[in-house]
C-alpha cells in the first residue's frame, strides 16, 4: 500500500489494510478500550475516524473540544491501528444551520432542506466553506504529526445527498461558472444553449437561474451545464480542504470516498482523480440478479479511475443495509466472496461501515463488524476470519490487475442520457452498460471501466455500450483506437449529441458515422409488450426496449432482425478500419444476443481467457513482475474448476493441472493458469 503513509511503529499496517468506520463519539469512553482489543482480535489495521463528529469537536461557535478525539487517537496508536482521519466536514452542526440557514441546500422546488438528516449543506454556501475550512485547519494542526495518522479522509461521500442545490447561493455561483465557461460572452452562451427555442434568450447574466421546477422539461443544455457546475462545486470543496491538508501535512496521502452506483452518478469523478492520492470507493450490494455484476462493475470502475493502480474499498456492508426496500442478510460465505471480489479487482484495502453497530439514529439497523449480538455471532466470526484471510494473501498488496478489455463510461453522457424529452424517457445507463460488462465477464475477461479521456492504446478490445453524448475529442479517441488495431464495439443511441446535448446533424450516431460505416436514419423505441428476434452467424437472440433504422454505408451487417417491423434491418454491423475494426449494435439485446456479438468481437481482438468449466467461476489475475495471483471466486453452489497449477494462499493447498473451487468458495492461487483464445462458435 504505497499510498498509506508508513508510521514509525513496528506494528504499523503492512500488506492489505483492513477495518472500517469507527464512531467512538456515539459510545461511552468505557467502551473504547474494548473496541481496540476486539479490533486487534479481528485483524483490523485501519479505521476511519471522525466522519460525522463536527458537533462534538465544535459544540458551540467559539468552543472546541478535542480531548475525546485525542484519547481515541492515542488508544488506536497504542493498539497498532492506523487512522484514516476524516476532516469531519460531512454534516454541519445544528448551531451553524440555526445561525445561518443559507448553509442548507435548496431543492428544485425552492424548499430549503431541513437540518436533521446528513449532508444538508449547500456546496455553494460561502458560510459553509468558511466554517468547514476553519475546522480542517484545526484538524490538520492538531493531528498532522500524530503517530496514528496514515491517511486524510476529506468529508464523506461528497455529493451523496447534496449533489444539487437550487438556492440563491447556487444561482450566484452558477452565474460565475457560466461566465467563465463561455468567456464572458452571452452570445456564446445563447448559441450553446439554443435559447432561441421557447423564447429563452438571455439579455444579462443576472437572468440565468438554475434549472428549477417548471411545467415542462428544462432546457437540456442548461440542465447539463448545471450538472457539470454542481460536480465542480463539490470538487472545489475537495480541493479547498486538500489545500489546507497538503500545506500542513505534505507527506500524508489524501482521499475521499466515491460512490459508483446510486447517487454517485451525479458526480464527474473522472475530473476529480487528480485531487486524490488514492481512489477510494463505497459499494453496497444491490438487489436482484445483477447484484454480483454490480460488485464487479463497481470494482472495475474504481480501478479504471485509478488508471490501474491499487485502490481502497472504503465502505461496504458486512451484512445487511437499512435503506433499501428489502435489506437481506448475507448468506454463508458471502461476506468473504464480496470482500475478496474487490481485492481480486485491485483493492488494497477492505473497510466496512461500520465497526460497532449503532444503538440509535437512522443507521441503527445497518450491519456492523461488531453486531448488536456481539462477539458470539456468525458475523463477527466471519469478520475475524476475513482478517486472517487478508493476512494470508498479503503478498498481493501492490500488485496490479491484468485487464483484457476496456469499457468506456462518461459521466456527462450518463446525465444527458437519463435527462428528459427523449424517444424513451425510462432508459437508464446502467441497464445498457451492466449487461455488456456481465457478458464479457462471463466470457472470462477482466474489464477496465474507464472514462473516454483514458489512454485506450493498451486495449485490443474497447466497448462503449452507451455513449449518447460524446465530444469530438472523445469520438476521435475511439476512432484512433480502432485505426491503431483495436476492435471497438459501440452500442445503440451513441454519438447522438455533442457535449452540449445538441443533436448532431446527418442522422443519429452522427459522431460515429464515418468510423462505423453506417447511417442511423431513425430511432425505433420498442413498446414494453413487444420484442423481435435477431440472428447472426451461428447465433440468435431477442431485442427489446430499443432499436434503430440503420442503413449501411461501408459496413457489413453481421446480424439482422428476423421478424417484426424492422425485419431484414441490420442490428449489428462491422467495418474494417485500418488495422482494427468498428462494430455497432443498434438494439438492446438479451444475454444470448449480446454474447453472440461480443464473443465474435473478442475473438477478432485475439482475446484470451482462463479455461474454466463454469462461467459462474469468476477468475481475475493480479500480477507483480513475473508473479501471478489468481482469484477464483465461485458464486454458484456447485464446484467449478479452472486449468492451472499453483498454491492457494488461503489454505496452503497445492494444485496441479486442475484447480477445483468448491461451491461458494474462494481460492487465491499463486501460480499459473492456462488461457486459451476465445473462439466464436461455428455456424
XYZ file of C-alpha atoms in Angstrom, residues 18-675:
658
model
C -8.486 -3.983 6.902
C -11.010 -2.144 9.037
C -13.880 0.282 8.775
C -15.617 3.386 10.030
C -15.264 3.884 13.780
C -17.593 6.292 15.589
C -16.406 6.395 19.208
C -18.316 9.625 19.881
C -21.503 7.528 19.831
C -20.307 5.435 22.787
C -19.301 5.818 26.405
C -15.500 6.106 26.654
C -15.522 2.955 28.789
C -16.176 1.008 25.550
C -13.184 2.382 23.651
C -10.540 0.143 25.193
C -12.650 -2.922 24.456
C -13.083 -1.719 20.869
C -9.341 -1.570 20.308
C -8.865 -5.030 21.867
C -11.541 -6.561 19.633
C -10.191 -4.748 16.571
C -6.845 -6.422 17.164
C -8.594 -9.771 17.560
C -10.317 -9.238 14.217
C -7.098 -8.231 12.485
C -8.153 -4.620 11.945
C -5.275 -2.403 10.829
C -7.023 0.787 9.663
C -10.106 2.682 10.862
C -11.807 5.832 9.630
C -12.489 8.222 12.499
C -14.384 11.493 12.828
C -16.635 11.431 9.766
C -19.703 12.914 11.494
C -18.070 14.467 14.547
C -18.207 18.210 13.778
C -20.795 18.867 16.511
C -18.647 17.011 19.049
C -15.486 18.859 18.021
C -17.148 22.279 17.890
C -20.228 22.164 20.144
C -20.613 25.955 20.030
C -19.328 28.652 17.665
C -16.498 29.671 19.991
C -15.825 26.395 21.777
C -13.687 23.494 20.597
C -13.384 20.102 22.292
C -10.634 17.812 21.038
C -9.798 15.932 24.226
C -12.028 12.977 23.393
C -10.515 12.612 19.929
C -7.007 12.962 21.379
C -7.719 9.979 23.605
C -9.161 7.906 20.752
C -6.179 8.631 18.510
C -3.781 7.682 21.295
C -5.645 4.434 22.040
C -5.550 3.444 18.387
C -1.861 4.308 18.080
C -1.053 2.248 21.158
C -3.049 -0.628 19.667
C -1.115 -0.524 16.400
C -4.148 0.581 14.403
C -3.679 3.285 11.790
C -6.226 6.058 11.289
C -7.842 7.382 8.150
C -8.784 10.677 9.780
C -11.852 12.418 8.405
C -11.977 16.196 8.245
C -15.434 15.985 9.909
C -16.980 18.370 7.378
C -19.597 15.900 6.097
C -22.511 17.325 8.114
C -22.910 20.712 9.782
C -23.759 21.102 13.480
C -27.208 22.374 14.427
C -25.891 25.671 15.746
C -24.428 26.573 12.347
C -27.657 25.799 10.482
C -29.639 27.846 13.014
C -27.164 30.717 12.921
C -27.164 30.963 9.128
C -29.795 28.892 7.276
C -28.121 29.771 3.967
C -25.704 26.899 4.620
C -28.574 24.499 3.880
C -29.345 23.286 0.379
C -32.491 24.186 -1.580
C -34.324 21.671 -3.738
C -35.617 22.143 -7.292
C -38.988 23.349 -5.966
C -37.438 26.104 -3.846
C -37.804 24.397 -0.461
C -34.842 24.647 1.878
C -33.722 21.253 3.145
C -34.182 20.940 6.884
C -31.351 20.220 9.242
C -31.670 16.848 10.896
C -30.529 14.393 8.280
C -26.988 14.412 6.958
C -25.136 16.317 4.252
C -27.774 19.038 4.271
C -25.269 21.757 3.330
C -25.175 23.606 0.045
C -21.931 23.107 -1.922
C -22.172 26.777 -2.945
C -22.568 28.207 0.557
C -19.810 30.654 1.409
C -20.701 30.365 5.080
C -20.265 26.601 4.955
C -16.956 26.921 3.121
C -15.567 29.391 5.669
C -16.518 27.323 8.720
C -15.525 23.997 7.171
C -12.069 25.249 6.262
C -11.531 26.545 9.804
C -12.378 23.061 11.068
C -9.956 21.425 8.615
C -7.197 23.834 9.634
C -7.665 22.904 13.297
C -7.717 19.184 12.497
C -4.552 19.418 10.433
C -2.754 21.492 13.049
C -3.691 19.215 15.934
C -3.227 15.778 14.349
C -0.792 16.338 11.487
C 2.067 14.813 13.485
C 0.091 12.153 15.343
C 1.649 8.689 15.020
C -1.690 7.057 14.226
C -2.387 9.291 11.210
C -1.928 7.352 7.988
C -4.432 8.969 5.627
C -6.682 12.037 5.393
C -10.348 11.468 4.544
C -11.939 14.605 3.061
C -15.603 14.950 4.048
C -17.542 11.764 3.235
C -19.284 10.610 0.060
C -19.168 14.140 -1.310
C -22.452 14.822 -3.070
C -24.057 11.589 -1.938
C -27.146 13.501 -0.787
C -26.495 17.133 -1.691
C -25.210 16.954 -5.242
C -27.734 19.521 -6.473
C -28.701 22.798 -4.794
C -31.020 25.300 -6.489
C -30.937 28.169 -3.994
C -29.782 31.762 -4.361
C -26.229 30.927 -3.300
C -26.048 28.306 -6.018
C -27.557 30.674 -8.568
C -24.868 33.243 -7.740
C -22.096 30.680 -8.091
C -23.615 29.216 -11.263
C -23.571 32.620 -12.974
C -19.877 32.967 -12.179
C -19.255 29.456 -13.524
C -21.069 30.009 -16.843
C -19.384 33.394 -17.393
C -16.022 31.652 -17.108
C -17.122 28.725 -19.284
C -18.380 30.983 -22.073
C -15.622 33.588 -21.877
C -17.950 36.309 -20.596
C -19.979 36.182 -23.823
C -23.757 35.997 -23.568
C -23.946 35.466 -27.317
C -21.779 32.364 -26.976
C -23.963 31.074 -24.153
C -27.193 31.707 -26.067
C -25.822 29.839 -29.086
C -24.560 26.966 -26.934
C -27.826 26.528 -25.076
C -30.060 27.044 -28.083
C -32.089 29.702 -26.303
C -33.984 30.612 -29.458
C -36.198 27.648 -28.521
C -39.191 28.584 -26.345
C -38.140 32.245 -26.148
C -35.374 31.584 -23.625
C -32.765 34.076 -24.837
C -30.791 35.805 -22.048
C -30.099 39.563 -22.078
C -27.976 39.630 -18.926
C -26.127 37.200 -16.688
C -28.480 38.035 -13.826
C -31.346 36.399 -15.728
C -29.669 32.994 -15.545
C -31.133 30.713 -12.902
C -30.592 27.074 -12.001
C -32.987 24.634 -13.727
C -35.648 24.857 -11.069
C -39.085 23.217 -11.315
C -41.078 24.172 -14.407
C -44.306 22.973 -16.032
C -42.256 21.324 -18.800
C -38.801 19.880 -19.029
C -35.983 22.438 -18.670
C -33.565 23.392 -21.416
C -31.403 20.225 -21.677
C -28.212 22.197 -22.331
C -28.827 24.339 -19.249
C -29.571 21.182 -17.254
C -26.341 19.542 -18.425
C -24.179 22.563 -17.659
C -25.787 22.832 -14.240
C -24.866 19.204 -13.598
C -21.269 19.980 -14.571
C -21.292 23.053 -12.342
C -22.702 21.075 -9.414
C -19.985 18.447 -9.698
C -17.369 21.189 -9.924
C -18.706 22.846 -6.756
C -18.189 19.629 -4.819
C -14.765 19.178 -6.379
C -13.895 22.718 -5.304
C -14.743 21.768 -1.708
C -12.450 18.756 -2.037
C -9.698 20.987 -3.417
C -10.155 23.605 -0.696
C -9.826 21.016 2.073
C -6.973 19.296 0.282
C -5.030 22.571 0.035
C -5.144 23.004 3.811
C -4.083 19.412 4.468
C -1.304 19.440 1.881
C 0.165 22.663 3.271
C 0.307 21.292 6.818
C 0.989 17.597 6.124
C 2.658 17.287 2.717
C 3.548 13.616 3.217
C 0.155 12.321 4.324
C -1.968 10.906 1.473
C -5.427 12.388 0.900
C -8.585 10.719 -0.365
C -12.350 10.940 -0.360
C -14.802 8.111 -0.967
C -16.528 7.859 -4.341
C -19.892 6.135 -4.887
C -20.057 4.073 -8.062
C -23.820 3.441 -8.008
C -26.939 5.198 -6.732
C -26.255 8.899 -6.055
C -22.697 8.558 -7.302
C -23.876 9.051 -10.875
C -24.285 12.776 -10.109
C -20.550 13.411 -9.792
C -17.965 13.542 -12.575
C -15.366 11.521 -10.689
C -13.149 11.342 -13.756
C -12.461 15.076 -13.217
C -11.640 14.548 -9.507
C -8.995 11.854 -9.695
C -6.054 14.277 -9.820
C -7.213 15.675 -6.466
C -6.849 12.421 -4.520
C -3.742 10.369 -3.846
C -5.684 7.122 -3.845
C -9.065 6.276 -5.325
C -11.451 5.098 -2.618
C -14.957 3.844 -3.265
C -18.033 2.700 -1.374
C -20.049 -0.250 -2.566
C -23.166 -1.805 -1.105
C -24.534 -4.981 -2.646
C -27.622 -4.257 -4.710
C -30.796 -6.250 -5.125
C -31.730 -8.712 -7.856
C -29.891 -10.771 -10.404
C -27.293 -8.127 -11.184
C -26.067 -7.773 -7.583
C -22.760 -9.582 -8.195
C -22.441 -7.933 -11.602
C -22.717 -4.550 -9.870
C -19.960 -5.567 -7.467
C -17.659 -6.474 -10.344
C -18.574 -3.334 -12.286
C -18.038 -1.053 -9.292
C -14.610 -2.532 -8.595
C -13.610 -2.381 -12.256
C -14.669 1.262 -12.440
C -12.706 2.083 -9.289
C -9.628 0.516 -10.850
C -10.301 2.264 -14.153
C -10.445 5.658 -12.432
C -7.210 4.767 -10.630
C -5.567 4.073 -14.006
C -4.837 0.526 -12.863
C -3.215 1.453 -9.544
C -4.327 -0.206 -6.280
C -7.355 1.464 -4.707
C -9.404 1.292 -1.498
C -12.765 -0.237 -0.741
C -13.618 2.408 1.851
C -17.105 1.196 2.746
C -19.146 -1.940 2.280
C -21.617 -3.769 4.488
C -20.556 -6.833 6.494
C -24.179 -7.973 6.442
C -27.440 -6.194 5.555
C -28.000 -2.485 4.938
C -31.019 -0.496 6.121
C -32.139 1.894 3.381
C -33.293 -0.332 0.519
C -36.812 -1.700 0.146
C -35.547 -5.104 1.304
C -32.228 -5.417 3.131
C -31.399 -9.117 3.192
C -28.686 -10.613 5.356
C -25.717 -12.104 3.577
C -25.673 -15.838 3.049
C -22.925 -18.042 4.437
C -19.637 -17.260 2.748
C -20.968 -14.177 1.027
C -19.056 -11.674 3.160
C -15.831 -13.397 2.157
C -16.723 -13.607 -1.532
C -17.878 -9.992 -1.697
C -14.794 -8.632 0.059
C -12.304 -10.706 -1.910
C -14.064 -9.811 -5.177
C -12.861 -6.248 -4.610
C -9.336 -7.353 -3.714
C -9.317 -9.523 -6.833
C -10.083 -6.434 -8.898
C -7.372 -4.246 -7.412
C -8.374 -3.114 -3.915
C -5.525 -2.998 -1.402
C -7.899 -2.210 1.466
C -11.193 -3.700 2.642
C -13.134 -1.478 5.027
C -16.701 -1.722 6.283
C -19.350 0.602 7.572
C -19.119 0.343 10.465
C -17.093 -1.174 13.331
C -19.692 -1.290 16.127
C -23.434 -1.370 15.378
C -25.192 1.849 16.403
C -27.910 1.669 19.055
C -29.685 4.810 17.858
C -30.058 7.015 14.841
C -31.033 6.307 11.249
C -28.432 3.563 10.814
C -29.220 1.533 13.933
C -30.262 -1.463 11.811
C -27.317 -1.207 9.441
C -24.947 -4.120 9.942
C -21.540 -3.740 11.547
C -18.353 -5.704 12.017
C -19.261 -5.986 15.702
C -23.035 -6.509 15.526
C -25.665 -5.966 18.202
C -25.331 -9.674 19.048
C -21.675 -9.119 19.956
C -18.682 -11.401 19.501
C -20.727 -14.595 19.806
C -22.237 -14.176 16.346
C -21.676 -15.512 12.856
C -20.989 -12.012 11.539
C -18.162 -11.334 13.978
C -16.694 -14.784 13.364
C -16.777 -14.071 9.622
C -15.120 -10.692 10.244
C -12.311 -12.334 12.215
C -11.905 -14.999 9.522
C -11.704 -12.360 6.789
C -8.965 -10.573 8.719
C -6.999 -13.829 8.735
C -7.640 -14.298 5.012
C -6.287 -10.852 4.224
C -3.132 -11.577 6.201
C -2.726 -14.847 4.300
C -2.881 -13.123 0.928
C -0.854 -10.060 1.942
C 1.729 -10.684 -0.812
C -0.816 -9.457 -3.388
C -0.638 -5.909 -1.970
C 0.747 -3.514 -4.542
C 0.243 -5.914 -7.455
C -1.867 -4.840 -10.399
C -4.814 -6.393 -12.170
C -4.251 -7.594 -15.708
C -7.168 -6.322 -17.808
C -8.318 -7.800 -21.101
C -10.560 -5.021 -22.379
C -11.883 -1.525 -21.683
C -15.469 -0.385 -21.232
C -15.920 3.353 -21.778
C -18.266 5.235 -19.440
C -18.724 9.004 -19.469
C -20.467 10.841 -16.632
C -21.730 13.750 -18.735
C -23.238 11.289 -21.183
C -24.848 9.471 -18.248
C -26.516 12.708 -17.113
C -27.699 13.635 -20.588
C -28.888 10.117 -21.471
C -31.107 9.996 -18.395
C -32.435 13.511 -18.968
C -35.938 14.128 -20.251
C -37.623 14.586 -23.628
C -36.159 11.557 -25.404
C -37.821 8.940 -27.629
C -37.974 6.796 -24.480
C -37.748 8.519 -21.106
C -37.306 5.431 -18.936
C -33.885 4.390 -20.194
C -31.124 4.047 -17.600
C -27.468 3.938 -18.459
C -26.697 1.020 -16.170
C -29.413 -1.014 -17.880
C -27.357 -0.581 -21.033
C -23.841 -0.923 -19.598
C -24.177 -3.664 -16.969
C -25.292 -6.433 -19.366
C -22.295 -5.806 -21.636
C -19.919 -5.893 -18.683
C -21.580 -9.023 -17.294
C -21.430 -10.909 -20.598
C -17.773 -10.045 -21.134
C -17.008 -11.085 -17.555
C -18.808 -14.393 -18.092
C -16.578 -14.934 -21.136
C -13.671 -14.833 -18.683
C -12.433 -11.332 -19.482
C -11.408 -8.670 -16.979
C -12.694 -5.227 -17.894
C -11.303 -1.806 -17.001
C -14.219 0.666 -16.801
C -12.609 3.910 -17.944
C -13.606 7.448 -18.920
C -13.301 8.395 -22.604
C -10.306 10.566 -21.702
C -8.326 7.453 -20.713
C -5.442 6.077 -22.739
C -7.023 3.354 -24.875
C -3.775 2.247 -26.515
C -3.177 -0.772 -24.204
C -6.505 -2.395 -25.077
C -7.196 -4.672 -28.042
C -10.926 -4.701 -27.260
C -12.782 -1.467 -26.422
C -16.544 -1.372 -25.867
C -18.821 1.618 -25.373
C -22.295 0.247 -24.580
C -23.841 3.704 -24.212
C -22.224 6.958 -25.275
C -25.249 9.099 -26.149
C -23.239 12.293 -25.628
C -19.715 12.494 -26.973
C -17.357 15.350 -27.755
C -15.392 15.432 -30.993
C -12.231 14.782 -28.991
C -13.597 11.664 -27.341
C -15.091 10.383 -30.592
C -11.673 10.810 -32.187
C -10.096 8.775 -29.366
C -12.340 5.814 -30.091
C -11.673 6.148 -33.804
C -7.926 6.307 -33.181
C -8.082 3.136 -31.096
C -9.739 1.286 -33.982
C -7.278 2.632 -36.531
C -4.417 1.545 -34.258
C -5.640 -2.054 -34.254
C -8.309 -2.359 -31.582
C -11.734 -3.863 -32.072
C -14.147 -1.110 -30.993
C -17.787 -2.011 -30.281
C -20.306 0.813 -29.825
C -23.832 0.402 -28.501
C -27.166 1.837 -29.545
C -28.103 5.535 -29.357
C -24.466 6.593 -29.114
C -22.807 9.616 -30.697
C -26.200 11.301 -30.952
C -25.454 14.675 -29.343
C -22.436 16.888 -28.781
C -21.087 17.957 -25.400
C -23.934 20.477 -25.005
C -26.680 17.897 -25.683
C -27.350 19.293 -29.167
C -28.312 16.696 -31.786
C -25.594 16.158 -34.350
C -26.737 16.643 -37.955
C -26.951 13.920 -40.581
C -28.862 11.278 -38.651
C -28.407 9.697 -35.256
C -24.985 8.339 -34.196
C -23.587 11.304 -36.108
C -20.285 11.351 -34.222
C -19.508 7.818 -35.406
C -20.962 7.651 -38.941
C -17.585 7.564 -40.658
C -15.967 5.214 -38.147
C -18.853 2.737 -38.208
C -19.718 2.946 -41.891
C -23.432 3.318 -41.199
C -26.155 5.930 -41.077
C -28.817 5.763 -38.381
C -31.821 7.096 -40.204
C -34.272 6.905 -37.334
C -34.762 5.516 -33.838
C -37.338 2.852 -33.047
C -38.335 2.674 -29.372
C -39.806 -0.768 -28.731
C -43.022 -0.961 -26.737
C -42.869 -2.803 -23.427
C -45.080 -5.623 -24.703
C -43.118 -6.090 -27.932
C -39.827 -7.658 -28.966
C -38.241 -9.045 -32.114
C -35.799 -11.782 -32.997
C -32.248 -11.157 -34.108
C -29.961 -13.612 -35.902
C -26.273 -13.555 -36.684
C -23.718 -16.089 -37.875
C -24.482 -19.116 -35.736
C -26.407 -17.297 -33.031
C -29.788 -15.783 -32.305
C -31.262 -13.548 -29.641
C -34.057 -11.178 -28.779
C -34.202 -7.380 -28.883
C -36.374 -5.338 -26.537
C -36.726 -1.730 -25.388
C -34.744 -0.028 -28.140
C -33.894 -0.386 -31.835
C -32.897 1.796 -34.769
C -33.311 2.103 -38.515
C -29.785 1.534 -39.805
C -28.508 1.996 -43.369
C -25.164 0.542 -44.419
C -22.559 2.980 -45.741
C -19.388 0.910 -45.933
C -20.116 -1.521 -43.109
C -21.487 -5.044 -43.424
C -24.359 -6.479 -41.436
C -23.345 -9.246 -39.032
C -26.841 -9.616 -37.550
C -30.328 -8.688 -38.742
C -33.853 -8.536 -37.380
C -35.698 -11.668 -38.480
C -39.235 -10.576 -37.651
C -41.255 -7.548 -36.598
C -41.443 -4.096 -38.151
C -37.684 -3.938 -38.719
C -37.400 -7.383 -40.333
C -34.284 -7.524 -42.519
C -32.780 -4.398 -40.926
C -29.153 -4.560 -39.711
C -28.902 -4.846 -35.912
C -25.158 -5.456 -35.601
C -22.652 -4.171 -38.142
C -18.903 -4.349 -38.695
C -16.480 -2.206 -40.655
C -12.770 -2.848 -41.167
C -10.737 0.174 -40.080
C -7.025 0.275 -40.916
C -5.514 -2.288 -38.524
C -8.699 -2.733 -36.492
C -12.463 -2.864 -36.746
C -15.526 -0.903 -35.655
C -18.758 -2.678 -34.658
C -22.170 -1.186 -33.919
C -25.073 -2.775 -32.021
C -28.238 -0.801 -32.732
C -30.663 -2.579 -30.379
C -30.830 -3.615 -26.749
C -30.187 -7.346 -26.918
C -30.764 -10.063 -24.368
C -27.797 -12.013 -22.988
C -27.885 -14.542 -25.834
C -27.765 -11.775 -28.418
C -25.039 -9.834 -26.631
C -22.983 -12.969 -26.209
C -23.365 -13.711 -29.911
C -21.950 -10.294 -30.841
C -19.342 -9.843 -28.119
C -17.797 -13.301 -28.358
C -17.092 -12.614 -32.027
C -15.672 -9.186 -31.337
C -13.477 -10.643 -28.583
C -12.323 -13.418 -30.885
C -11.414 -10.900 -33.567
C -9.446 -8.923 -30.975
C -7.446 -12.042 -30.099
C -8.660 -12.043 -26.503
C -7.763 -15.000 -24.283
C -9.474 -16.292 -21.163
C -8.792 -18.885 -18.450
C -10.015 -22.369 -19.310
C -12.976 -22.977 -16.937
C -15.779 -25.485 -16.771
C -18.354 -22.989 -15.419
C -18.738 -19.358 -16.474
C -20.029 -18.511 -12.988
C -16.495 -19.044 -11.672
C -15.001 -15.553 -11.593
C -11.281 -15.555 -12.420
C -9.204 -12.396 -12.042
C -5.430 -12.088 -12.116
C -3.198 -9.676 -10.242
C 0.493 -9.627 -11.061
C 3.722 -8.211 -9.660
C 6.547 -8.759 -12.119
C 6.526 -12.440 -13.076
C 4.463 -13.464 -10.042
C 0.778 -14.002 -10.666
C -2.053 -14.197 -8.139
C -5.290 -15.678 -9.437
C -8.513 -15.019 -7.557
C -11.045 -17.786 -8.148
C -14.459 -16.859 -6.744
C -17.300 -19.321 -7.090
C -20.712 -17.699 -6.677
C -22.539 -20.929 -7.504
C -23.442 -23.786 -5.157
C -21.638 -26.374 -7.290
C -17.920 -26.994 -7.578
C -16.157 -25.463 -10.569
C -12.628 -25.757 -11.876
C -10.011 -23.997 -13.952
C -6.898 -25.411 -15.604
C -3.660 -24.400 -13.928
C -1.072 -25.022 -11.239
C -0.164 -23.301 -8.007
C -0.560 -22.875 -4.277
C -3.648 -21.496 -2.558
C -2.528 -18.686 -0.258
C -5.723 -19.080 1.775
C -5.369 -22.712 2.864
C -1.887 -23.729 1.686
C -3.157 -26.445 -0.668
C -1.245 -27.193 -3.867
C -2.876 -27.873 -7.215
C -1.610 -29.435 -10.416
C -3.225 -29.187 -13.841
C -6.722 -28.596 -12.480
C -7.811 -26.314 -9.652
C -11.187 -27.158 -8.135
C -13.125 -24.460 -6.281
C -15.973 -25.816 -4.124
C -19.373 -24.194 -4.361
C -19.462 -20.794 -2.643
C -15.701 -20.895 -2.021
C -12.718 -18.714 -2.875
C -9.151 -19.605 -3.770
C -6.217 -17.243 -4.256
C -3.643 -19.135 -6.283
C -0.035 -18.110 -6.657
C 0.967 -19.862 -9.845
C -0.101 -20.095 -13.464
C -3.411 -20.613 -15.215
C -3.971 -21.995 -18.680
C -5.501 -19.454 -21.014
